[in-house]
Structure formats: structure tokens, C-alpha cells
Coordinates of C-alpha atoms in Angstrom, one line a residue:
M1177 CA 74.4 -24.6 12.5
A1178 CA 76.8 -22.1 14.1
N1179 CA 78.2 -21.2 10.6
R1180 CA 74.7 -20.4 9.3
V1181 CA 74.0 -18.1 12.3
R1182 CA 77.3 -16.3 11.7
I1183 CA 76.6 -15.9 8.0
G1184 CA 73.1 -14.7 8.7
M1185 CA 74.3 -12.2 11.2
T1186 CA 77.0 -11.0 8.8
I1187 CA 74.4 -10.5 6.1
L1188 CA 72.3 -8.5 8.5
A1189 CA 75.2 -6.4 9.7
V1190 CA 76.5 -5.3 6.3
P1191 CA 73.5 -3.1 5.4
A1192 CA 73.5 -1.6 8.9
L1193 CA 77.2 -0.8 8.6
L1194 CA 76.8 0.7 5.1
A1195 CA 73.9 2.8 6.3
G1196 CA 76.1 4.3 9.0
C1197 CA 78.8 5.2 6.5
G1198 CA 77.7 8.5 5.0
P1199 CA 79.3 10.5 2.3
N1200 CA 82.5 12.4 2.9
P1201 CA 83.0 16.1 2.1
I1202 CA 85.3 17.3 -0.7
R1203 CA 88.4 19.1 0.4
D1204 CA 89.8 20.5 -2.8
P1205 CA 90.3 24.3 -2.2
A1206 CA 89.5 25.2 -5.8
Q1207 CA 86.3 23.3 -5.9
L1208 CA 85.3 24.6 -2.5
A1209 CA 86.0 28.2 -3.6
A1210 CA 83.8 27.7 -6.7
I1211 CA 81.0 26.3 -4.6
R1212 CA 81.3 29.3 -2.2
A1213 CA 81.2 31.8 -5.1
E1214 CA 78.2 30.1 -6.7
A1215 CA 76.4 30.0 -3.4
R1216 CA 77.0 33.7 -2.9
A1217 CA 75.7 34.4 -6.4
L1218 CA 72.5 32.5 -5.5
M1219 CA 72.1 34.5 -2.3
A1220 CA 72.4 37.7 -4.3
D1221 CA 69.9 36.7 -7.0
P1222 CA 66.7 38.7 -6.4
P1223 CA 64.3 36.1 -7.9
V1224 CA 65.3 33.6 -5.2
D1225 CA 63.8 34.7 -1.9
A1226 CA 64.9 33.6 1.5
S1227 CA 63.9 30.1 2.7
S1228 CA 63.3 28.7 -0.7
R1229 CA 64.5 25.8 -2.7
V1230 CA 66.4 26.6 -5.8
P1231 CA 65.0 24.7 -8.8
E1232 CA 67.5 22.2 -10.3
R1233 CA 67.6 24.0 -13.6
R1234 CA 69.2 27.0 -11.8
W1235 CA 71.9 25.1 -10.0
P1236 CA 75.3 26.5 -11.0
R1237 CA 77.9 24.0 -12.4
A1238 CA 80.1 23.4 -9.2
I1239 CA 77.0 23.0 -7.0
A1240 CA 75.3 20.7 -9.5
S1241 CA 78.5 18.6 -9.7
L1242 CA 77.8 17.6 -6.1
R1243 CA 74.6 16.0 -7.3
P1244 CA 72.6 17.4 -4.4
E1245 CA 69.2 16.1 -3.4
W1246 CA 68.2 19.8 -3.1
V1247 CA 69.6 23.3 -2.6
R1248 CA 67.9 25.7 -0.3
I1249 CA 68.5 29.4 0.5
D1250 CA 67.5 30.8 3.9
A1251 CA 68.3 33.7 6.1
D1252 CA 71.5 32.1 7.3
G1253 CA 72.9 31.0 4.0
V1254 CA 72.8 28.2 1.4
E1255 CA 72.3 24.5 2.3
I1256 CA 73.3 22.0 -0.3
V1257 CA 72.0 18.6 0.8
T1258 CA 73.9 15.8 -0.9
K1259 CA 72.5 12.7 0.8
I1260 CA 69.4 11.8 2.7
Y1261 CA 69.0 8.5 4.4
F1262 CA 65.8 8.2 6.5
D1263 CA 66.3 10.8 9.2
D1264 CA 70.0 11.5 8.4
S1265 CA 71.2 14.1 6.0
W1266 CA 74.6 15.3 4.9
G1267 CA 75.7 18.3 2.9
Y1268 CA 77.4 21.6 2.7
F1269 CA 76.5 25.0 4.2
V1270 CA 77.7 28.3 3.0
P1271 CA 76.9 31.1 5.5
R1272 CA 75.4 34.3 4.3
D1273 CA 77.9 36.3 6.5
P1274 CA 81.3 34.7 6.2
A1275 CA 82.2 36.1 9.7
R1276 CA 79.4 34.1 11.3
R1277 CA 79.6 30.5 12.2
P1278 CA 76.7 28.2 11.1
P1279 CA 73.4 28.3 13.0
A1280 CA 73.6 27.1 16.6
R1281 CA 73.0 23.4 15.8
T1282 CA 75.3 20.5 16.2
G1283 CA 76.6 18.5 13.3
Y1284 CA 78.7 21.2 11.5
S1285 CA 82.5 21.1 10.8
A1286 CA 84.6 23.5 8.7
V1287 CA 85.9 22.0 5.5
G1288 CA 87.6 25.1 4.1
E1289 CA 87.1 28.2 2.0
G1290 CA 84.3 29.3 4.4
I1291 CA 82.2 26.2 3.8
Y1292 CA 80.9 23.8 6.4
W1293 CA 80.0 20.1 6.2
F1294 CA 77.0 19.0 8.1
H1295 CA 75.5 15.7 9.2
F1296 CA 72.2 15.7 11.0
S1297 CA 70.5 12.6 12.4

């Protein structure tokens, strides 16, 4: 009986552990620089207004290679959401002004080349 309980608890714990393991950011400087350049180009593109989602057909190659859930441009910069799990989300943020840090929210960490990784729950 004790073995069944242990096995049952293990089976229940595995999905919970996997859910807590989110994606990890890339760290390759060349790939990060390409993402930054593409995000800047998206911000400079007049047809895309502030606070709008970029249609998938307009995602540049390096950003599309991240296989994002969505890409959004707002007044602060470009959000590239790569994973959504219930209330959690992970992704990259490229600030509009490279001299400014991300918006005053928790969950950001610098990954390099002026790009930030975020995890919000």
C-alpha cells in the first residue's frame, strides 16, 4: 500500500514540477544582437502603432526563430512572449530607449545586448 501511495504522489508531483520549470533565455550575443536590431526596426516601422500586436506574418527572422506566442510593441519597447502557462508568461523585452531599464515591474533580468528576459506570474 505504501508503494502505491508513493507512486501516486510521484505521478502527481511530476506535472507540478514540470509546470514550474519555465523556458530559459538564449545567451548567444549574435542572436541577441539580431533580435535587438529587428525589434528596433519594428519600433521604427510607421504602420505598427504603439501598444499593438505585430501580426505573425511581419515577424522578422530572428524574432520568429524564438517561436513566440505573440509580439507586442508599446510605448516602452517590444515584448516577445515565448511561453504562456496559465498566469505565467516568459519572454524577451527590448526597451525603446536603450538607456532606460524595463518598466518598473518585477521579473526582469538582463540577458545581454540590451535585451531583458522576463517571467511574470
